[in-house]
mmCIF file of C-alpha atoms in Angstrom:
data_model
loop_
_atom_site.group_PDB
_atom_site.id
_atom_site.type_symbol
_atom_site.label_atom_id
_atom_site.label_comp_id
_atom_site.label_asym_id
_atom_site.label_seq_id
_atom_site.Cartn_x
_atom_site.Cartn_y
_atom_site.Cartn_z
ATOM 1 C CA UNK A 288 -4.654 -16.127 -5.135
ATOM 2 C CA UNK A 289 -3.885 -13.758 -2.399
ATOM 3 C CA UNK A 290 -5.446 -10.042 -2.408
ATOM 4 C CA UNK A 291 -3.842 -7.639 0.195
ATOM 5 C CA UNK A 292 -5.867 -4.573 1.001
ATOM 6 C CA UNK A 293 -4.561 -1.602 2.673
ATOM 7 C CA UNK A 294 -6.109 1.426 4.136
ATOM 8 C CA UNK A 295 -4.350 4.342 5.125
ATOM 9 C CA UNK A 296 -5.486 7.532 7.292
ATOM 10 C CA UNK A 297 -2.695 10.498 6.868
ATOM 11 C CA UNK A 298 -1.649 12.485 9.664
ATOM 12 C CA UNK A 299 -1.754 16.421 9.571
ATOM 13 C CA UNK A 300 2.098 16.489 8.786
ATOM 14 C CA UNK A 301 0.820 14.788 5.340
ATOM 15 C CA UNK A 302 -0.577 17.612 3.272
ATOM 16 C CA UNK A 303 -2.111 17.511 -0.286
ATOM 17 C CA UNK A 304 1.505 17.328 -2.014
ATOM 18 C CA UNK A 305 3.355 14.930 0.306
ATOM 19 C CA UNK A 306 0.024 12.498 -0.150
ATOM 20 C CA UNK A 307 0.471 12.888 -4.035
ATOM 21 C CA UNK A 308 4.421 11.732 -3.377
ATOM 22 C CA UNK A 309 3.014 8.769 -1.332
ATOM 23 C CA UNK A 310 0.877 7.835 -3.315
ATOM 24 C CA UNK A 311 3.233 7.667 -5.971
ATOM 25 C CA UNK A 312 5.902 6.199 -4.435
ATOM 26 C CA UNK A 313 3.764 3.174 -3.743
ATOM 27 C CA UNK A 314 1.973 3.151 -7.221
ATOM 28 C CA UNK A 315 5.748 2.360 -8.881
ATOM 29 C CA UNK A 316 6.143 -0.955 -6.193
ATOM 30 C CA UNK A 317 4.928 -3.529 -8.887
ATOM 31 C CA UNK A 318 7.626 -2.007 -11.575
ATOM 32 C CA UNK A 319 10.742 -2.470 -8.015
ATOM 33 C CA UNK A 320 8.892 -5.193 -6.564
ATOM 34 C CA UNK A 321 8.234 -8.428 -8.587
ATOM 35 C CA UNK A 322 5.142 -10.669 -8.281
ATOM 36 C CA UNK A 323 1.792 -8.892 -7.935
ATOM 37 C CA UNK A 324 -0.763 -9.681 -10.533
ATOM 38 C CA UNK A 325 -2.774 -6.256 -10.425
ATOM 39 C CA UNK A 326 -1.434 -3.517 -7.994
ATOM 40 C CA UNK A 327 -3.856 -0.597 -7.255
ATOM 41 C CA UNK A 328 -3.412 2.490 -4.772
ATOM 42 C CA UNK A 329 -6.108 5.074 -4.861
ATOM 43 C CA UNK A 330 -7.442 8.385 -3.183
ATOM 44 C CA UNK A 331 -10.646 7.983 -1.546
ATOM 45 C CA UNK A 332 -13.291 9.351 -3.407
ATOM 46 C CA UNK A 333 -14.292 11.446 -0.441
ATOM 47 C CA UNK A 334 -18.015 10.261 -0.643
ATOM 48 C CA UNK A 335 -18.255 9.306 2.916
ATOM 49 C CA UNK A 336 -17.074 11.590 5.724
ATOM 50 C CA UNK A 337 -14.389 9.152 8.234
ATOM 51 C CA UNK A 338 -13.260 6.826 5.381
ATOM 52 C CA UNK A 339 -9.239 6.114 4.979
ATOM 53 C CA UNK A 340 -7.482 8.534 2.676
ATOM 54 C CA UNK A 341 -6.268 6.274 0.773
ATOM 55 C CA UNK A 342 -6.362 2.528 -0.446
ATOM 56 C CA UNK A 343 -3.917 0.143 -1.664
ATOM 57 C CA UNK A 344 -5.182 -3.826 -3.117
ATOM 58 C CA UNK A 345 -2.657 -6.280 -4.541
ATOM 59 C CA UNK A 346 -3.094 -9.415 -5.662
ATOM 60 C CA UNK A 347 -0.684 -12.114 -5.649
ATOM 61 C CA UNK A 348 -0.722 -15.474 -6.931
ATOM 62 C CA UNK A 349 -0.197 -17.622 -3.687
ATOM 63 C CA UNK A 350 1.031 -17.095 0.296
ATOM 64 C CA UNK A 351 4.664 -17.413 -0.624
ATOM 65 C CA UNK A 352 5.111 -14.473 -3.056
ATOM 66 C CA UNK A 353 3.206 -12.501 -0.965
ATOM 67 C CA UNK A 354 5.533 -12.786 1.451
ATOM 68 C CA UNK A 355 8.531 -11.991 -0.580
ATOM 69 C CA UNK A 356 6.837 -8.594 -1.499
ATOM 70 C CA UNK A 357 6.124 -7.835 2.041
ATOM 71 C CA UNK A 358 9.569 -8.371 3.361
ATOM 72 C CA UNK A 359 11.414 -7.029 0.252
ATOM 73 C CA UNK A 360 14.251 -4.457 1.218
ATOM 74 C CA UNK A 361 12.843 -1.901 -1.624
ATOM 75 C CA UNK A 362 8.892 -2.665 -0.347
ATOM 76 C CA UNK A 363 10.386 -1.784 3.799
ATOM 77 C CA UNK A 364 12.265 1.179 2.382
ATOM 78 C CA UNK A 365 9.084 2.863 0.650
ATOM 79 C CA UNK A 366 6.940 2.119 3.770
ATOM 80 C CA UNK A 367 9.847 3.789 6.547
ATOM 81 C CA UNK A 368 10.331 6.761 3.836
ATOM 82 C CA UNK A 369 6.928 7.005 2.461
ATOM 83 C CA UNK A 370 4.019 5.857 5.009
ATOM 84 C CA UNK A 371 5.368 5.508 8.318
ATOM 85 C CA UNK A 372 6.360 9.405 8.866
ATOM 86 C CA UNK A 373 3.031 10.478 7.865
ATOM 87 C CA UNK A 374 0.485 7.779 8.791
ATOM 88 C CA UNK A 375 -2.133 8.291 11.557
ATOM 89 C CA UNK A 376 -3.579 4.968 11.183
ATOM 90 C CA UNK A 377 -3.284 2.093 8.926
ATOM 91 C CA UNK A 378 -4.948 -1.179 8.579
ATOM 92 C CA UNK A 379 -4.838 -4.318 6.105
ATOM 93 C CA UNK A 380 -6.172 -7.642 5.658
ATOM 94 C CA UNK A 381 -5.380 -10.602 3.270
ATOM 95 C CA UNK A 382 -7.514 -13.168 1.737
ATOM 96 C CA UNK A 383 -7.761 -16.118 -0.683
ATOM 97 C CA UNK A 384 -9.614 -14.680 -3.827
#
């Protein structure tokens, strides 16, 4: 199994409402995007000052459908709509579970 982690830092253009649309946007990937075997994307809790805003972990059941869901047209399109425009900083890592 595959779990993909995400962390995202907003930029000031991404206030309190357009995070809440973001955040949405990506929670409804597993429902347009088919493969992941548990889908999470979260807020930070806010208990440590510097953390990301906000967190996204997927797990997938090997390398190959990972893949599919990273490079799916409907995936891309919620990243350049949703993420790019308003993301400071972003970083991820995948890893056998």
């Amino acid at each position: 199994m595959i779990r993909h982690v995400v962390h995202f830092t907003w930029s000031d253009a991404a206030d309190a409402a357009r995070r809440a649309q973001t955040v949405a946007a990506l929670r409804r990937l597993p429902e347009q995007v088919p493969g992941s075997l548990a889908f999470t994307v979260a807020p930070d809790a806010g208990l440590v000052e510097g953390n990301a805003h906000t967190v996204l972990v997927a797990d997938f059941p090997d390398v190959e459908t990972f893949r599919r869901y990273a490079t799916d047209p409907v995936h891309l399109e919620v990243i350049a709509e949703h993420v790019r425009p308003f993301l400071a900083a972003r970083s991820a890592v995948q890893y056998e579970v």
